[in-house]
mmCIF file with all atom_site columns, C-alpha atoms in Angstrom:
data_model
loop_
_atom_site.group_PDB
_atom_site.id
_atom_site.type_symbol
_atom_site.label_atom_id
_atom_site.label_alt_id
_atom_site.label_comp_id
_atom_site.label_asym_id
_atom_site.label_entity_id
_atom_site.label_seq_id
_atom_site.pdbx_PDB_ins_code
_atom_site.Cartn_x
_atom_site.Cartn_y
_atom_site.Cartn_z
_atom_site.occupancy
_atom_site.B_iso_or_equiv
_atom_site.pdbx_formal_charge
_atom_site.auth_seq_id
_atom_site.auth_comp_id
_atom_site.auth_asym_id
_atom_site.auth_atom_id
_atom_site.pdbx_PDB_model_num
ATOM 1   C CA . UNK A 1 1   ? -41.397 -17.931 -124.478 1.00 77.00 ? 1   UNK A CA 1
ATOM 2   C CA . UNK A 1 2   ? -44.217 -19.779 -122.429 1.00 91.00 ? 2   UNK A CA 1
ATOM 3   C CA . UNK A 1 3   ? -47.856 -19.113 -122.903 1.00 95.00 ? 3   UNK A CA 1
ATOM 4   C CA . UNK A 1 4   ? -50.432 -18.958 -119.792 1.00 97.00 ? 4   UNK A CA 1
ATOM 5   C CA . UNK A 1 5   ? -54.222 -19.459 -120.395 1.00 97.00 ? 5   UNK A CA 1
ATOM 6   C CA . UNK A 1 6   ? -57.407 -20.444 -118.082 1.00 97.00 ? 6   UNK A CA 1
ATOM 7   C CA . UNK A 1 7   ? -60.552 -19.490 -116.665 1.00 96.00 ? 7   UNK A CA 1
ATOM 8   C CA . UNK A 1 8   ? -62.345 -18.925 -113.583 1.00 96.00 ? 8   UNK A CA 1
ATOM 9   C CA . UNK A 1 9   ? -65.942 -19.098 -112.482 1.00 93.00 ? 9   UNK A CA 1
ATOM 10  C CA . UNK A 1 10  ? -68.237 -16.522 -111.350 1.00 88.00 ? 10  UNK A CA 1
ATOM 11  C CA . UNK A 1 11  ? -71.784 -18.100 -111.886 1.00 88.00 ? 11  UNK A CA 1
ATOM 12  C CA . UNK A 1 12  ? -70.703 -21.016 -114.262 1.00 88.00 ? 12  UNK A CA 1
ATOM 13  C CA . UNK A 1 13  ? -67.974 -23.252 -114.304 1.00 92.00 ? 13  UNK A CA 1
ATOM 14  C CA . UNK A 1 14  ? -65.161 -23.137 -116.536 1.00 93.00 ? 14  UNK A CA 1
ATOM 15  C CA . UNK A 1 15  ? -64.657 -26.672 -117.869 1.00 93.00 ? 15  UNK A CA 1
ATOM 16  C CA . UNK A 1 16  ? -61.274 -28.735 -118.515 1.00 95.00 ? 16  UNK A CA 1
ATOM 17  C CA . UNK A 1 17  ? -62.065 -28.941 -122.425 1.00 96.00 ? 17  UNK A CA 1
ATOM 18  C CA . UNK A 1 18  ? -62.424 -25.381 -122.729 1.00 94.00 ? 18  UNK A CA 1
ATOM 19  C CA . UNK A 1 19  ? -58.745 -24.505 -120.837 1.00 96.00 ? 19  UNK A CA 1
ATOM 20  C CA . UNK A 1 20  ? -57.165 -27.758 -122.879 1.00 96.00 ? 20  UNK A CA 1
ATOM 21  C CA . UNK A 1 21  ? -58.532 -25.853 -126.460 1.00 96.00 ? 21  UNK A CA 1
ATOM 22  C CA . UNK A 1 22  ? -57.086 -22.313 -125.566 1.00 96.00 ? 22  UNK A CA 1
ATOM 23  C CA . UNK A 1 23  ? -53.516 -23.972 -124.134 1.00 96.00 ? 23  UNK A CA 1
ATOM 24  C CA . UNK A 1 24  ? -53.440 -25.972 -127.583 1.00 96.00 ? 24  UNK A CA 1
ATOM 25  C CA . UNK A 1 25  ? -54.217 -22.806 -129.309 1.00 95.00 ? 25  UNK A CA 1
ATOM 26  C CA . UNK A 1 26  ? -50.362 -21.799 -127.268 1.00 95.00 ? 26  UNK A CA 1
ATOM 27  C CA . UNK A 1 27  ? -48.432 -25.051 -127.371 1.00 94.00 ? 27  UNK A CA 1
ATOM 28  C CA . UNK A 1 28  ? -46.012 -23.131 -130.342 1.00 94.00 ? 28  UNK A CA 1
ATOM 29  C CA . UNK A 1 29  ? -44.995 -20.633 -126.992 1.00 93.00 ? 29  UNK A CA 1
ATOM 30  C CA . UNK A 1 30  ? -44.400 -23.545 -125.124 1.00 86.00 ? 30  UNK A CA 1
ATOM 31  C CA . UNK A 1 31  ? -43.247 -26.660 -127.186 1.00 82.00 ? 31  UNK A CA 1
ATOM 32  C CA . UNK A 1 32  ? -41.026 -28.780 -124.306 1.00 88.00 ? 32  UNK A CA 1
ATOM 33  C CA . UNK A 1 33  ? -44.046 -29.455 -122.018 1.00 89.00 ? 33  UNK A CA 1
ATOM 34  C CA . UNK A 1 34  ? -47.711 -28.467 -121.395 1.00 92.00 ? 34  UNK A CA 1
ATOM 35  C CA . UNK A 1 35  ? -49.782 -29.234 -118.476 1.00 95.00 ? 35  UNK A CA 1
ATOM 36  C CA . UNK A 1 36  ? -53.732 -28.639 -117.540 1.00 97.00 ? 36  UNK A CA 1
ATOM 37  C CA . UNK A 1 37  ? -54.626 -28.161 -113.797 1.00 98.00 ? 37  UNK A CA 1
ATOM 38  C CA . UNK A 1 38  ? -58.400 -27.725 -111.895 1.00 97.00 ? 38  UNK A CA 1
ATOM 39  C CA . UNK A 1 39  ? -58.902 -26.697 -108.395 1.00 97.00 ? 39  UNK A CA 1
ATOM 40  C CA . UNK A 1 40  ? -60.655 -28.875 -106.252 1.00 96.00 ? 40  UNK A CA 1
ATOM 41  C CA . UNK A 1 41  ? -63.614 -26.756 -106.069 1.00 94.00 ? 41  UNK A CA 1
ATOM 42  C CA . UNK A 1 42  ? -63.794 -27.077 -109.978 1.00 95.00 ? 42  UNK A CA 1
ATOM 43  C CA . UNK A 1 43  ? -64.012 -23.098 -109.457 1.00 96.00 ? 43  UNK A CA 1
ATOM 44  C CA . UNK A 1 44  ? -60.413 -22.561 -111.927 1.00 97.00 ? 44  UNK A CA 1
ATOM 45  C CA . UNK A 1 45  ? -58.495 -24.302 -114.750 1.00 98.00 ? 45  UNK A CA 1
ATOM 46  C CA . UNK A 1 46  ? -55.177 -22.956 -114.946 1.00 98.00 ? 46  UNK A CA 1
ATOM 47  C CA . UNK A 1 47  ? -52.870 -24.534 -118.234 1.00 98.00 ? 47  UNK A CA 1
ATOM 48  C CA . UNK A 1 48  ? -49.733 -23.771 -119.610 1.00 97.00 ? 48  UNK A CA 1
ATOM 49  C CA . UNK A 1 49  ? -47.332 -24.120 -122.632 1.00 95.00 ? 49  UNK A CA 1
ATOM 50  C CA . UNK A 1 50  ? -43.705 -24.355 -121.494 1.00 91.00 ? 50  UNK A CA 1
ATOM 51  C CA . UNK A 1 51  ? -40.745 -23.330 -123.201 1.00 82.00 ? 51  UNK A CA 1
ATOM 52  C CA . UNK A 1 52  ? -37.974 -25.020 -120.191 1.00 81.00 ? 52  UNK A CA 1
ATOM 53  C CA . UNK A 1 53  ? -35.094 -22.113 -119.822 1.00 77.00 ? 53  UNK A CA 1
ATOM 54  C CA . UNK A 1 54  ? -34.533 -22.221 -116.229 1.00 75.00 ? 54  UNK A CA 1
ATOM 55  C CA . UNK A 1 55  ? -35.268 -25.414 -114.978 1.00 71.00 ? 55  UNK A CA 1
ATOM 56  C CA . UNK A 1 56  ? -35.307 -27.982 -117.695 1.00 76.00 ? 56  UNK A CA 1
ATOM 57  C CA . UNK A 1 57  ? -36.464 -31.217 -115.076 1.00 80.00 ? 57  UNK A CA 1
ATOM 58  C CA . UNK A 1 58  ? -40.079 -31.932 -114.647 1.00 83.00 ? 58  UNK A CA 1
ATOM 59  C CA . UNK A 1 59  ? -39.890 -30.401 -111.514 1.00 87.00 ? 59  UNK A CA 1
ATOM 60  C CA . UNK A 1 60  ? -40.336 -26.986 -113.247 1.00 87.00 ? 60  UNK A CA 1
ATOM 61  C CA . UNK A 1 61  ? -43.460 -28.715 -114.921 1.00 90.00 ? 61  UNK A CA 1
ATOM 62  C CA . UNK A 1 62  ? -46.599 -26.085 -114.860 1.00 94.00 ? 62  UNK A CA 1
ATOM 63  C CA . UNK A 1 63  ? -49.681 -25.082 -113.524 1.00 98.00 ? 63  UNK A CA 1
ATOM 64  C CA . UNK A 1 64  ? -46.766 -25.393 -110.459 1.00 97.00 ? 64  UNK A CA 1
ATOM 65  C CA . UNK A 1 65  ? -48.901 -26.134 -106.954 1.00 97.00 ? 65  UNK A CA 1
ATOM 66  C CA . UNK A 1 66  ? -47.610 -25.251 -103.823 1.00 96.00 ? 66  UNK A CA 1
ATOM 67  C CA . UNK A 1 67  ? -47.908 -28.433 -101.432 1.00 93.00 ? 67  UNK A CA 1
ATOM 68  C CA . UNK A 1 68  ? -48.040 -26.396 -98.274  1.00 94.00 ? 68  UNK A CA 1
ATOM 69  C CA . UNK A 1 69  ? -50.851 -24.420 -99.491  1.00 96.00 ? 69  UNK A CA 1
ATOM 70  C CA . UNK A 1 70  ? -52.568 -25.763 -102.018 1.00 97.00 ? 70  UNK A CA 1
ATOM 71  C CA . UNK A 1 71  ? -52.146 -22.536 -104.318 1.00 98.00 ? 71  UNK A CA 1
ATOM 72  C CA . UNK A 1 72  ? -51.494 -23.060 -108.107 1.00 98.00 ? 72  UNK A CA 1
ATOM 73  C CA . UNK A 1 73  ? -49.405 -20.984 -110.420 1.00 98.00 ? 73  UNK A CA 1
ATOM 74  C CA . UNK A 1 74  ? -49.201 -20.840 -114.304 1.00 98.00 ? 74  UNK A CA 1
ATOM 75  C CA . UNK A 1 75  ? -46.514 -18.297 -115.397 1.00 97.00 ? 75  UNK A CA 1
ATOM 76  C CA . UNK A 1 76  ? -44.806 -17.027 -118.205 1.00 96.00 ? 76  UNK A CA 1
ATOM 77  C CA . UNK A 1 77  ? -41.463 -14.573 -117.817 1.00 95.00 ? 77  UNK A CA 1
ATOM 78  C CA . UNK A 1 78  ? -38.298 -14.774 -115.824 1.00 95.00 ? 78  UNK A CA 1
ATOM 79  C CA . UNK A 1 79  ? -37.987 -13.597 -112.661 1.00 97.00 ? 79  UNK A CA 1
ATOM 80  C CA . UNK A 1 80  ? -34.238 -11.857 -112.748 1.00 96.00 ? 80  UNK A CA 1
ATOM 81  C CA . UNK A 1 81  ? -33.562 -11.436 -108.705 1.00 97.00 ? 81  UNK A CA 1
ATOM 82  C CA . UNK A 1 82  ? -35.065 -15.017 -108.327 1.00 96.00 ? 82  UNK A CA 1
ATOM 83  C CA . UNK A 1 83  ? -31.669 -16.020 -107.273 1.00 97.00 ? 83  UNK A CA 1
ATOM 84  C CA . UNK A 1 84  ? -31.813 -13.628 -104.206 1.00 98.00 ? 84  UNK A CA 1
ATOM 85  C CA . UNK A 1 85  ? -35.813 -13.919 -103.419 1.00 98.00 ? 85  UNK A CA 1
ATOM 86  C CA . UNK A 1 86  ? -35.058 -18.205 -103.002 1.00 97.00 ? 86  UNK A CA 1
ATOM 87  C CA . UNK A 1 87  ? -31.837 -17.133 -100.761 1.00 97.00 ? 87  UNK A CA 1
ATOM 88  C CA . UNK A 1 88  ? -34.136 -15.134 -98.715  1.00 96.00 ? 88  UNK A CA 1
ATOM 89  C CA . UNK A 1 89  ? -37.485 -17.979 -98.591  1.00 96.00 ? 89  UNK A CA 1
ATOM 90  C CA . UNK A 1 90  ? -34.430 -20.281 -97.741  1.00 97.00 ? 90  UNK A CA 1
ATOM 91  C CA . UNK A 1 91  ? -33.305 -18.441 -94.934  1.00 97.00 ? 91  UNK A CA 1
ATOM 92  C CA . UNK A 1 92  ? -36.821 -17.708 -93.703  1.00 95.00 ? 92  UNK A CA 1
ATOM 93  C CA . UNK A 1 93  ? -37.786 -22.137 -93.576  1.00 95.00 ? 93  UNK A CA 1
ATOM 94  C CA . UNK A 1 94  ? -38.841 -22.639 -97.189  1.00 95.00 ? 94  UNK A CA 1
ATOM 95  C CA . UNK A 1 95  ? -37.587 -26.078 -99.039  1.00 94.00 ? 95  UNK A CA 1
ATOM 96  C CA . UNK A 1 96  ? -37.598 -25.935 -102.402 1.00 95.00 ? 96  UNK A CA 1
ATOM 97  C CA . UNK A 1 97  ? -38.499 -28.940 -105.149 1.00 93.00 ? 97  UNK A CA 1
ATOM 98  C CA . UNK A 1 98  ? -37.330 -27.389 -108.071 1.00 93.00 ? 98  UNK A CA 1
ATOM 99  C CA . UNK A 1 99  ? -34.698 -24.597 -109.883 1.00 92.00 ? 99  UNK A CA 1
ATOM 100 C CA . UNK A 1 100 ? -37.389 -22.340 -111.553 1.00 93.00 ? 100 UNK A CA 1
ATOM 101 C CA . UNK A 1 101 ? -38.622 -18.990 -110.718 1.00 95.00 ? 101 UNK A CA 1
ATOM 102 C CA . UNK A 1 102 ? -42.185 -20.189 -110.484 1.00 96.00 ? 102 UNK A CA 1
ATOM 103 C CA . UNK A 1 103 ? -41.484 -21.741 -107.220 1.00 97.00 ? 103 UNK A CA 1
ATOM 104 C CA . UNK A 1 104 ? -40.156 -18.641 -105.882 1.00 97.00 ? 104 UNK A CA 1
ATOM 105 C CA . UNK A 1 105 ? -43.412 -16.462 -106.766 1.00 98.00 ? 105 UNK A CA 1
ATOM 106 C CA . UNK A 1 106 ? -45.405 -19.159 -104.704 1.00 98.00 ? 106 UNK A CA 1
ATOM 107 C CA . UNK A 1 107 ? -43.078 -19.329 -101.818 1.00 97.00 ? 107 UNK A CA 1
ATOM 108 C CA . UNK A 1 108 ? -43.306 -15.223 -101.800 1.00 98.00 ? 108 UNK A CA 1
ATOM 109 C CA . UNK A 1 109 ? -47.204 -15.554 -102.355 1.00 98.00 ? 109 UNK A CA 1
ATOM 110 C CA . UNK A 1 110 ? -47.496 -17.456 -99.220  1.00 96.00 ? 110 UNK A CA 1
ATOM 111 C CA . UNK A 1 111 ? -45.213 -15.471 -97.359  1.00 95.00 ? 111 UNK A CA 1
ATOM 112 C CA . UNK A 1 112 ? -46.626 -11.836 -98.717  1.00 97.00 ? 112 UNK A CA 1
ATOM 113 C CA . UNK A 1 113 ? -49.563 -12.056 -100.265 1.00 97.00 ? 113 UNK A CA 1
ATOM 114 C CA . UNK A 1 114 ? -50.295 -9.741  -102.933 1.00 97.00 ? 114 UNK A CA 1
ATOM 115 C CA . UNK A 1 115 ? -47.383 -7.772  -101.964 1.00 97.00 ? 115 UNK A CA 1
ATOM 116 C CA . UNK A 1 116 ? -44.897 -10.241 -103.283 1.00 97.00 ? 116 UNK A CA 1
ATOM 117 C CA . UNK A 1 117 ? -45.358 -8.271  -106.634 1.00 97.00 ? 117 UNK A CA 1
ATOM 118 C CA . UNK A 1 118 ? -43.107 -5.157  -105.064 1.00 97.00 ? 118 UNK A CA 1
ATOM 119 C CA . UNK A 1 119 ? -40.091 -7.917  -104.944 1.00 97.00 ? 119 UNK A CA 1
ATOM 120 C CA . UNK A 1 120 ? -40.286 -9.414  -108.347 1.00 97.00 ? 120 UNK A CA 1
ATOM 121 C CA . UNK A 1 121 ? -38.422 -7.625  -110.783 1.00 97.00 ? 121 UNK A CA 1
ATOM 122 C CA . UNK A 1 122 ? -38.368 -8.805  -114.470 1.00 97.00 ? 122 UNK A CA 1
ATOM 123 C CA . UNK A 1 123 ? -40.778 -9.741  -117.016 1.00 96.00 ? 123 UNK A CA 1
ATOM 124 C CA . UNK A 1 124 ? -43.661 -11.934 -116.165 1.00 97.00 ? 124 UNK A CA 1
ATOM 125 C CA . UNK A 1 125 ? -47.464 -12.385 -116.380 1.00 97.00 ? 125 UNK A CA 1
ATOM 126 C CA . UNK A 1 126 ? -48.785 -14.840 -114.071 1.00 98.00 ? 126 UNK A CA 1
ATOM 127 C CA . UNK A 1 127 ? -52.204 -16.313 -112.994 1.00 98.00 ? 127 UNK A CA 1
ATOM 128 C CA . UNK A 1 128 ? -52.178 -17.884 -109.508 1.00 98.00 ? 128 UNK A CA 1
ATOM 129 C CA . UNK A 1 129 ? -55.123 -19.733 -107.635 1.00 98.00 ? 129 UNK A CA 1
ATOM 130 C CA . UNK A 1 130 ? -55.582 -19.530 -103.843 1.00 98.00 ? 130 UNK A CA 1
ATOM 131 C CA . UNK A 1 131 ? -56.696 -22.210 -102.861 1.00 96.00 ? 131 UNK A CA 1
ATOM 132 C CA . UNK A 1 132 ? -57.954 -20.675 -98.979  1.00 96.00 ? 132 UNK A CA 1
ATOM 133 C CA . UNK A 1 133 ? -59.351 -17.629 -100.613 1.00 96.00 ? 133 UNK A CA 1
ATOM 134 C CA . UNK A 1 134 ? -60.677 -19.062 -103.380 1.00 95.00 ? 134 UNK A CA 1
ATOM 135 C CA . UNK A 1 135 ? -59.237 -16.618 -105.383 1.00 96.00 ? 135 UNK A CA 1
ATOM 136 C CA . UNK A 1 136 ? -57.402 -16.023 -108.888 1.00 96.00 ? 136 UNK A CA 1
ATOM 137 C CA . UNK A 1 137 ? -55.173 -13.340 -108.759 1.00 97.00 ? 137 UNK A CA 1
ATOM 138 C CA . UNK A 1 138 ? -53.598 -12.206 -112.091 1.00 95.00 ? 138 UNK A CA 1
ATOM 139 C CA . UNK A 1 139 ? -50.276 -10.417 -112.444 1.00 97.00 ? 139 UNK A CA 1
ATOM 140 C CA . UNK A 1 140 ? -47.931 -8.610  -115.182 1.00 95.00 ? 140 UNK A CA 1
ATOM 141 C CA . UNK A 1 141 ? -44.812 -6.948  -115.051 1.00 95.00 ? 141 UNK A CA 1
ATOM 142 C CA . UNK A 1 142 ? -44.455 -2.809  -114.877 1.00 92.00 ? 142 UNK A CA 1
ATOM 143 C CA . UNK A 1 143 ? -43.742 -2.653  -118.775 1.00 91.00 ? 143 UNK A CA 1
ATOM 144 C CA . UNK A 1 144 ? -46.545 -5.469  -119.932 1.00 90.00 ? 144 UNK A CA 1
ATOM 145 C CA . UNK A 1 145 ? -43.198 -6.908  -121.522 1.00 93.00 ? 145 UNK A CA 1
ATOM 146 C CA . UNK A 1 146 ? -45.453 -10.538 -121.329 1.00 95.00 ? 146 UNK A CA 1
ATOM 147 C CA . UNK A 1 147 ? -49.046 -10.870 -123.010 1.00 94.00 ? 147 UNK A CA 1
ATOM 148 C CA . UNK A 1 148 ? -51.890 -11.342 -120.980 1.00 95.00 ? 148 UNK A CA 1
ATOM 149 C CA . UNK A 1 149 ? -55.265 -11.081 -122.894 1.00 94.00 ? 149 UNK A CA 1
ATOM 150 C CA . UNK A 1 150 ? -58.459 -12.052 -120.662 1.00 93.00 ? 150 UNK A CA 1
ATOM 151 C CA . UNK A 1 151 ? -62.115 -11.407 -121.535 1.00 92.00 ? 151 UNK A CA 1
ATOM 152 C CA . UNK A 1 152 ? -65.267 -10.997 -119.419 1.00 88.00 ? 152 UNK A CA 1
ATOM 153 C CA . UNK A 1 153 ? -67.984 -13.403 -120.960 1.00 83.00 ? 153 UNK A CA 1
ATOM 154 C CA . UNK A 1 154 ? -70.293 -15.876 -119.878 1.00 78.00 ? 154 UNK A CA 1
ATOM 155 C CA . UNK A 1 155 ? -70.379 -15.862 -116.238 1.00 84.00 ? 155 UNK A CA 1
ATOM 156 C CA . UNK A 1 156 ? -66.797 -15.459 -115.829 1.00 92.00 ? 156 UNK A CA 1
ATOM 157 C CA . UNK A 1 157 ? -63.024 -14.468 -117.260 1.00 95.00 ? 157 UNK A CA 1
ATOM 158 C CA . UNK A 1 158 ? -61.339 -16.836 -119.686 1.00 95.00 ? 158 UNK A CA 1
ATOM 159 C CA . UNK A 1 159 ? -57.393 -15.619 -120.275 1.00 97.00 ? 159 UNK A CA 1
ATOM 160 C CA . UNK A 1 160 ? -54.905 -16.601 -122.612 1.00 97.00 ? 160 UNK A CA 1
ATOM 161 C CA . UNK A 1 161 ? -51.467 -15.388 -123.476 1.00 97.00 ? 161 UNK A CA 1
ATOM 162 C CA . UNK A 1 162 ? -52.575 -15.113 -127.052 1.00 95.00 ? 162 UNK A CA 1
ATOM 163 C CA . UNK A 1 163 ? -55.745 -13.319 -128.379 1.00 92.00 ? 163 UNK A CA 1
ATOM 164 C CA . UNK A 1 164 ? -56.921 -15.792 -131.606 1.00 94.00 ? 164 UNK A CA 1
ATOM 165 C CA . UNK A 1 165 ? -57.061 -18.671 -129.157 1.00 95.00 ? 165 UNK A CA 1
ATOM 166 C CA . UNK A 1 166 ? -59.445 -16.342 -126.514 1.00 92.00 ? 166 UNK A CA 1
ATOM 167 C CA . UNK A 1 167 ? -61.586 -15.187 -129.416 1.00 91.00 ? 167 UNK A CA 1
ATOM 168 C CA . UNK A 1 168 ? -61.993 -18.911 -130.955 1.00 91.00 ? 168 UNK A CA 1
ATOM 169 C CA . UNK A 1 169 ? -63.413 -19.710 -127.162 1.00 88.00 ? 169 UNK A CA 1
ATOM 170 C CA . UNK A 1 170 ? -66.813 -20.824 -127.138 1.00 85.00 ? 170 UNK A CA 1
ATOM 171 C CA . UNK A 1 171 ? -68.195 -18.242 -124.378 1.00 83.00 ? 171 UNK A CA 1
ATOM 172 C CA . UNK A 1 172 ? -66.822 -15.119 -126.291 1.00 85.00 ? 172 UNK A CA 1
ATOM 173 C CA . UNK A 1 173 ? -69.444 -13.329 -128.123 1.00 81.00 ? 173 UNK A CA 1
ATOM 174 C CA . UNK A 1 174 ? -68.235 -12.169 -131.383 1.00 80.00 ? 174 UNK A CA 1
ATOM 175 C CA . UNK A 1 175 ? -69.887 -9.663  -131.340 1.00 83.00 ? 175 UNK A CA 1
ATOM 176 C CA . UNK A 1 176 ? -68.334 -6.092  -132.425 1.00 83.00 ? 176 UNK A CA 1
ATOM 177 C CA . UNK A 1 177 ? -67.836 -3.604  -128.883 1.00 84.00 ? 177 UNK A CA 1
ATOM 178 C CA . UNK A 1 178 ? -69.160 -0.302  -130.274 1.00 91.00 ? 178 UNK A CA 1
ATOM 179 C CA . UNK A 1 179 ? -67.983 1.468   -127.014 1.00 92.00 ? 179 UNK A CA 1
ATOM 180 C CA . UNK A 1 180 ? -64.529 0.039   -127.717 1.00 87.00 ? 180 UNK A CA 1
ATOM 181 C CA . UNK A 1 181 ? -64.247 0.820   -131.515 1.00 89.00 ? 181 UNK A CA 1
ATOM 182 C CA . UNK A 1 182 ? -65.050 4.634   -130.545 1.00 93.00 ? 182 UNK A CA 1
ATOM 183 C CA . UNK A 1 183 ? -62.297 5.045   -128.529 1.00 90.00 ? 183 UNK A CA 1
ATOM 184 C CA . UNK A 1 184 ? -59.834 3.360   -130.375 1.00 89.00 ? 184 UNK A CA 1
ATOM 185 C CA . UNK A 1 185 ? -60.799 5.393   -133.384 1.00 94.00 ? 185 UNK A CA 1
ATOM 186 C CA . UNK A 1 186 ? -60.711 8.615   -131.363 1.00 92.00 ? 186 UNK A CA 1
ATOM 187 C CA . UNK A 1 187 ? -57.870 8.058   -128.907 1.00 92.00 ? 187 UNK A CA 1
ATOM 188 C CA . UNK A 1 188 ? -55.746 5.184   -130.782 1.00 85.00 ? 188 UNK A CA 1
ATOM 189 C CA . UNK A 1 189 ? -56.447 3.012   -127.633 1.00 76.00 ? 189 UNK A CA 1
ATOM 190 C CA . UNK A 1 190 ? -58.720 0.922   -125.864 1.00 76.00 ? 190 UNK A CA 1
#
């Protein structure tokens, strides 16, 4: 199953403490392994909860960093034509560490950008730091098969695959979103 949870900074940094609470809040996703990773910048914490299918080494360990660009990846899913994609980064140059999918999505990243997303197809929900940009880019598959619950709050967006973990977080106001209640009471959705 896998759980995914972090945070980034917009005007305050998000602290190792805080990412460490909301990926214990996961570990039952994610039982064989966890890991905790900051950028250099301090800027992101990615963590993870894994649950090893694919690659069951410690080379599938996550947050997963890319060594030739410095980019970081915590994922959840399965990537079902990773098979094919690592034939393809293979034939292009790309050596790969591991067995797991996750390695795939960062070879593509660096190869495509953004636009990786139009070869992935399975289910997946993904947060992935780059490094250059200084940039977190969040992803989910078509059908939102894989949770990915984030929240706007005290100068920037904490993210977990679960939602009690997120609201337990110390920069989440409690308080009740009027706004929100109204349209979930008048159109069933938020």
């Amino acid at each position: 199953m896998c759980g995914i949870a972090g945070a980034v900074g917009i005007s305050t940094r998000p602290t190792n403490e805080e990412v460490r609470a909301l990926v214990q809040g996961i570990r039952h996703r994610g039982p064989d392994d966890h890991g905790l990773w900051a950028s250099p910048t301090g800027d992101c914490v990615l963590g993870h909860a894994r649950l090893s299918i694919i690659d069951l080494s410690p080379a599938g360990h996550q947050p997963m960093i890319d060594a030739a660009t410095g980019n970081c990846i915590a994922f959840n899913g399965e990537i079902y034509n990773f098979q094919a994609l690592r034939a393809e980064c293979q034939a292009a140059g790309d050596v790969f560490r591991s067995g797991s999918d996750t390695e795939v999505i960062l070879a593509l990243y660096r190869r495509h950008g953004v636009d990786c997303l139009a070869k992935l197809r399975g289910m997946f929900a993904f947060a992935l730091w780059d490094e250059r940009e200084k940039r977190l880019f969040f992803a989910r598959d078509r059908v939102g098969k894989k949770p990915f619950n984030y929240a706007l709050a005290d100068g920037g967006i904490q993210f977990c695959s679960e939602i009690q973990p997120l609201a337990e977080h110390p920069r989440i106001g409690k308080r009740m979103d009027m706004e929100a209640l109204d349209l979930y009471l008048h159109c069933q959705y938020v």
